PDB file of C-alpha atoms in Angstrom:
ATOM      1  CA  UNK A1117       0.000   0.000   0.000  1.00  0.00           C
ATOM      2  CA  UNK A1118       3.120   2.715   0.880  1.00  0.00           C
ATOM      3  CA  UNK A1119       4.729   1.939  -2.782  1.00  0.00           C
ATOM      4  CA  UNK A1120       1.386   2.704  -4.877  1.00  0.00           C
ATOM      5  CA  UNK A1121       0.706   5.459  -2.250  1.00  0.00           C
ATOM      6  CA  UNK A1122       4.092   7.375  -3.078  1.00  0.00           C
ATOM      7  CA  UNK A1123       3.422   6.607  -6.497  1.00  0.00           C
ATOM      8  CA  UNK A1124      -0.098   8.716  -6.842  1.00  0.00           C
ATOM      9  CA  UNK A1125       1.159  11.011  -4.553  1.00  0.00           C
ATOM     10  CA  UNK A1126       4.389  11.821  -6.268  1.00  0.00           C
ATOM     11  CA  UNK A1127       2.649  11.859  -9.613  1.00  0.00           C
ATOM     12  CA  UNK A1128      -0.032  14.221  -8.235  1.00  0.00           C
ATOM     13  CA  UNK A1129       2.284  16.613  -6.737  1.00  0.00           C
ATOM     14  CA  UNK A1130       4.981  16.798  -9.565  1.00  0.00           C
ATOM     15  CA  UNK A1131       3.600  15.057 -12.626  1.00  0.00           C
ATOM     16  CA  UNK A1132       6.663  12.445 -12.645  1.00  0.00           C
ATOM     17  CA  UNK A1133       5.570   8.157 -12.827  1.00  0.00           C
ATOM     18  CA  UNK A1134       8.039   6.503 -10.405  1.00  0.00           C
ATOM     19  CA  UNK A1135       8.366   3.235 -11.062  1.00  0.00           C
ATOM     20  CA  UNK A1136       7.632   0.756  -7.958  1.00  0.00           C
ATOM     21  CA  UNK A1137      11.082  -0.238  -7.065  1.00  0.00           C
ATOM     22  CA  UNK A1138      11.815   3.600  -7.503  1.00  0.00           C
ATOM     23  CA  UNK A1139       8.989   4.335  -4.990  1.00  0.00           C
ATOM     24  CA  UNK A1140      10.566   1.483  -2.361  1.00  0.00           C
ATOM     25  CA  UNK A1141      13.237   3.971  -2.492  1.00  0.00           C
ATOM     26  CA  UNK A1142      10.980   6.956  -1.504  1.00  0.00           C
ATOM     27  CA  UNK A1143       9.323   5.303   0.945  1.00  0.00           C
ATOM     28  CA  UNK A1144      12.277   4.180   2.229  1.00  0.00           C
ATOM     29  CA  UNK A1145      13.974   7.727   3.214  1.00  0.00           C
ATOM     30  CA  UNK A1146      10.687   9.471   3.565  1.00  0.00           C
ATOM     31  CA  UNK A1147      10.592   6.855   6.909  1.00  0.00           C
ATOM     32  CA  UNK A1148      13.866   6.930   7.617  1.00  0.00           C
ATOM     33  CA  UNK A1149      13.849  11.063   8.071  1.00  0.00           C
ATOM     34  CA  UNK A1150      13.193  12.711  11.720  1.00  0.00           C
ATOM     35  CA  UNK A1151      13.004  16.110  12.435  1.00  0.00           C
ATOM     36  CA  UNK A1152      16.325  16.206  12.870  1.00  0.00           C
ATOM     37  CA  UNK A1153      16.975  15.394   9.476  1.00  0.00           C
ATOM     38  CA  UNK A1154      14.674  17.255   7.604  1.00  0.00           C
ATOM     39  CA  UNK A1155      16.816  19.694   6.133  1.00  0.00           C
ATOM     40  CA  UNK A1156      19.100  16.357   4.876  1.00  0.00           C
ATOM     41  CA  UNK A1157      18.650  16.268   0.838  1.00  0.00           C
ATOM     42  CA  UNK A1158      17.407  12.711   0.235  1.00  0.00           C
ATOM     43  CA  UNK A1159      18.237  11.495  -3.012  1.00  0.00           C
ATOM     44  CA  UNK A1160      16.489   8.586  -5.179  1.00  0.00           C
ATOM     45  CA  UNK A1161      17.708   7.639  -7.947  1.00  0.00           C
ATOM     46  CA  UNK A1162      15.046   5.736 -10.958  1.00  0.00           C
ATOM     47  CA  UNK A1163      15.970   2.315 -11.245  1.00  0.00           C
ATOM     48  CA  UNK A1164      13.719   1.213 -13.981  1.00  0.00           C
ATOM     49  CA  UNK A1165      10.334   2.653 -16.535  1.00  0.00           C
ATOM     50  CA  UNK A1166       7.273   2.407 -15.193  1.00  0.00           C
ATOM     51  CA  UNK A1167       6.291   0.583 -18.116  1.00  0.00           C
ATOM     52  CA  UNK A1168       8.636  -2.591 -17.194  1.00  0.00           C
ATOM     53  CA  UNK A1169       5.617  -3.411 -14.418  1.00  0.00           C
ATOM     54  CA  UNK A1170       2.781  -3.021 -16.670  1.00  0.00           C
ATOM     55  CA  UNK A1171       0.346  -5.144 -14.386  1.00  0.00           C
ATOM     56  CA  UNK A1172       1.459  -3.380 -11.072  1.00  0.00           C
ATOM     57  CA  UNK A1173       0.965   0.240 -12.542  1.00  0.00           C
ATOM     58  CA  UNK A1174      -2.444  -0.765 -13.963  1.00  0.00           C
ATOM     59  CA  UNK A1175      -3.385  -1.637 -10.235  1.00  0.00           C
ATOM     60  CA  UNK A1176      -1.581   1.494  -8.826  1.00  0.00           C
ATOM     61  CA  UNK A1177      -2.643   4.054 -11.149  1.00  0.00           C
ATOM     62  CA  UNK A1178      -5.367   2.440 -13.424  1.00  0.00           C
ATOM     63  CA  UNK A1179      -3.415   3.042 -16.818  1.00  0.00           C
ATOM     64  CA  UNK A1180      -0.643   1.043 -18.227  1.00  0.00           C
ATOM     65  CA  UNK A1181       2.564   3.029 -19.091  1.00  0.00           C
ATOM     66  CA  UNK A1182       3.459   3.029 -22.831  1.00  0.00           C
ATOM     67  CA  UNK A1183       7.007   2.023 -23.034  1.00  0.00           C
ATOM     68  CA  UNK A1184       9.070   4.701 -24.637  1.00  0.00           C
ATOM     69  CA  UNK A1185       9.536   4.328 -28.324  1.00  0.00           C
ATOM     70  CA  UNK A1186      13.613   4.141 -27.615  1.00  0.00           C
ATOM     71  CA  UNK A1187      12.555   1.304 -25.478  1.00  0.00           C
ATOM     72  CA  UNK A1188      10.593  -1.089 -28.059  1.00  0.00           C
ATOM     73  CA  UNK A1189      12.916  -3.093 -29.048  1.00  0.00           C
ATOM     74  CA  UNK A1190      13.907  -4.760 -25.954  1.00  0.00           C
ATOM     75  CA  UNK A1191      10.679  -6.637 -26.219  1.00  0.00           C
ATOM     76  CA  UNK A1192      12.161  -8.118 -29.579  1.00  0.00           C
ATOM     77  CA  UNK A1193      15.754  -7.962 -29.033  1.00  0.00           C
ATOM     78  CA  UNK A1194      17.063 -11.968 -28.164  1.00  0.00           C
ATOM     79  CA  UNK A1195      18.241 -11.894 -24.479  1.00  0.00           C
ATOM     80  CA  UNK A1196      21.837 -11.711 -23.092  1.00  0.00           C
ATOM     81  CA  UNK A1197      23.307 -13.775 -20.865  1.00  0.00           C
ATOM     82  CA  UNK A1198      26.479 -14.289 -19.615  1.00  0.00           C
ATOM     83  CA  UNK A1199      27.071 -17.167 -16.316  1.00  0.00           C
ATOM     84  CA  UNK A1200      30.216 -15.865 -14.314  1.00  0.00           C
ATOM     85  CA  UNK A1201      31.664 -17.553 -10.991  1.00  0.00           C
ATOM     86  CA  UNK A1202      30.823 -16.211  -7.729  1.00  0.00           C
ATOM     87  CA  UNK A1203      34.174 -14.788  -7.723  1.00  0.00           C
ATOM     88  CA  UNK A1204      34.614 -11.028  -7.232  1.00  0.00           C
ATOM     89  CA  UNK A1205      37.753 -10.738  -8.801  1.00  0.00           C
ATOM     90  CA  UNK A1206      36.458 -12.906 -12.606  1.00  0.00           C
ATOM     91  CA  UNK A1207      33.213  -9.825 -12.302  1.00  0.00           C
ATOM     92  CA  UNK A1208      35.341  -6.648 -11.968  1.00  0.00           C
ATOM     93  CA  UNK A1209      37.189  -7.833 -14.785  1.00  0.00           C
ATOM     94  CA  UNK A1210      34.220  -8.730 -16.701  1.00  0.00           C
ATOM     95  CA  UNK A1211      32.806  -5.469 -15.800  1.00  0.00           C
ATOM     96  CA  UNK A1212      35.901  -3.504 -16.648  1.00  0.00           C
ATOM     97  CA  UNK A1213      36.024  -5.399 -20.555  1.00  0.00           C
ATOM     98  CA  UNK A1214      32.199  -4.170 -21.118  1.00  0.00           C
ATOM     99  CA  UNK A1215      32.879  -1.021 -20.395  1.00  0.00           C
ATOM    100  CA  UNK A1216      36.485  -0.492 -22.030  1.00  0.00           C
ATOM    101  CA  UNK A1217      34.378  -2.311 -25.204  1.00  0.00           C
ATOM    102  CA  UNK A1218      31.456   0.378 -24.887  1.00  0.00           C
ATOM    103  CA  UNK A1219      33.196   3.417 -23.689  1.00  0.00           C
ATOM    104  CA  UNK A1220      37.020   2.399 -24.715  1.00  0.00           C
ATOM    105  CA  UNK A1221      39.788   1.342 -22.738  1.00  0.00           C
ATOM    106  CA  UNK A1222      40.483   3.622 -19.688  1.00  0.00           C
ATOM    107  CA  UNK A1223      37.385   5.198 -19.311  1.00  0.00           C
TER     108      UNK A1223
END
């Protein structure tokens, strides 16, 4: 009830669609502040479109977010995947290769 909640109320008062796990976020340091802290910025970032939980935002805010045309052809596009050990060492280095491959090497 909180997460769809935050979610009408933030798109009442500013006219912005936060996505659910966006809103846990919200809720999250809107409970956490006192009035001690009230003057402490909180910061949320987005974590995902609004239109990736089509069912939960019908529920929420009776529409179903169109997913932005930028967007479309993830429902098309084959899916990734890549299996890595649970090694933190073998995943910064895989990390670090997808990013020197997208951004170049040293970025």
């Amino acid at each position: 009830a909180a997460v769809g909640d935050c979610i009408r109320r933030v798109k009442a008062e500013s006219g912005y669609l936060l996505d659910p796990h966006s809103a846990c976020a919200v809720v999250a340091a809107r409970r956490t502040q006192t009035t001690q802290s009230q003057s402490v910025a909180h910061i949320a970032l987005a974590t995902a479109h609004p239109a990736k939980f089509p069912d939960a935002m019908q529920a929420i805010i009776g529409q179903r977010p169109a997913l932005p045309t930028r967007l479309a052809s993830l429902q098309t596009d084959p899916e990734r995947l890549t299996t890595l050990p649970n090694d933190l060492g073998v995943v910064q280095r895989f990390v670090e290769r997808c990013v020197d491959a997208a951004w170049g090497p040293g970025r």
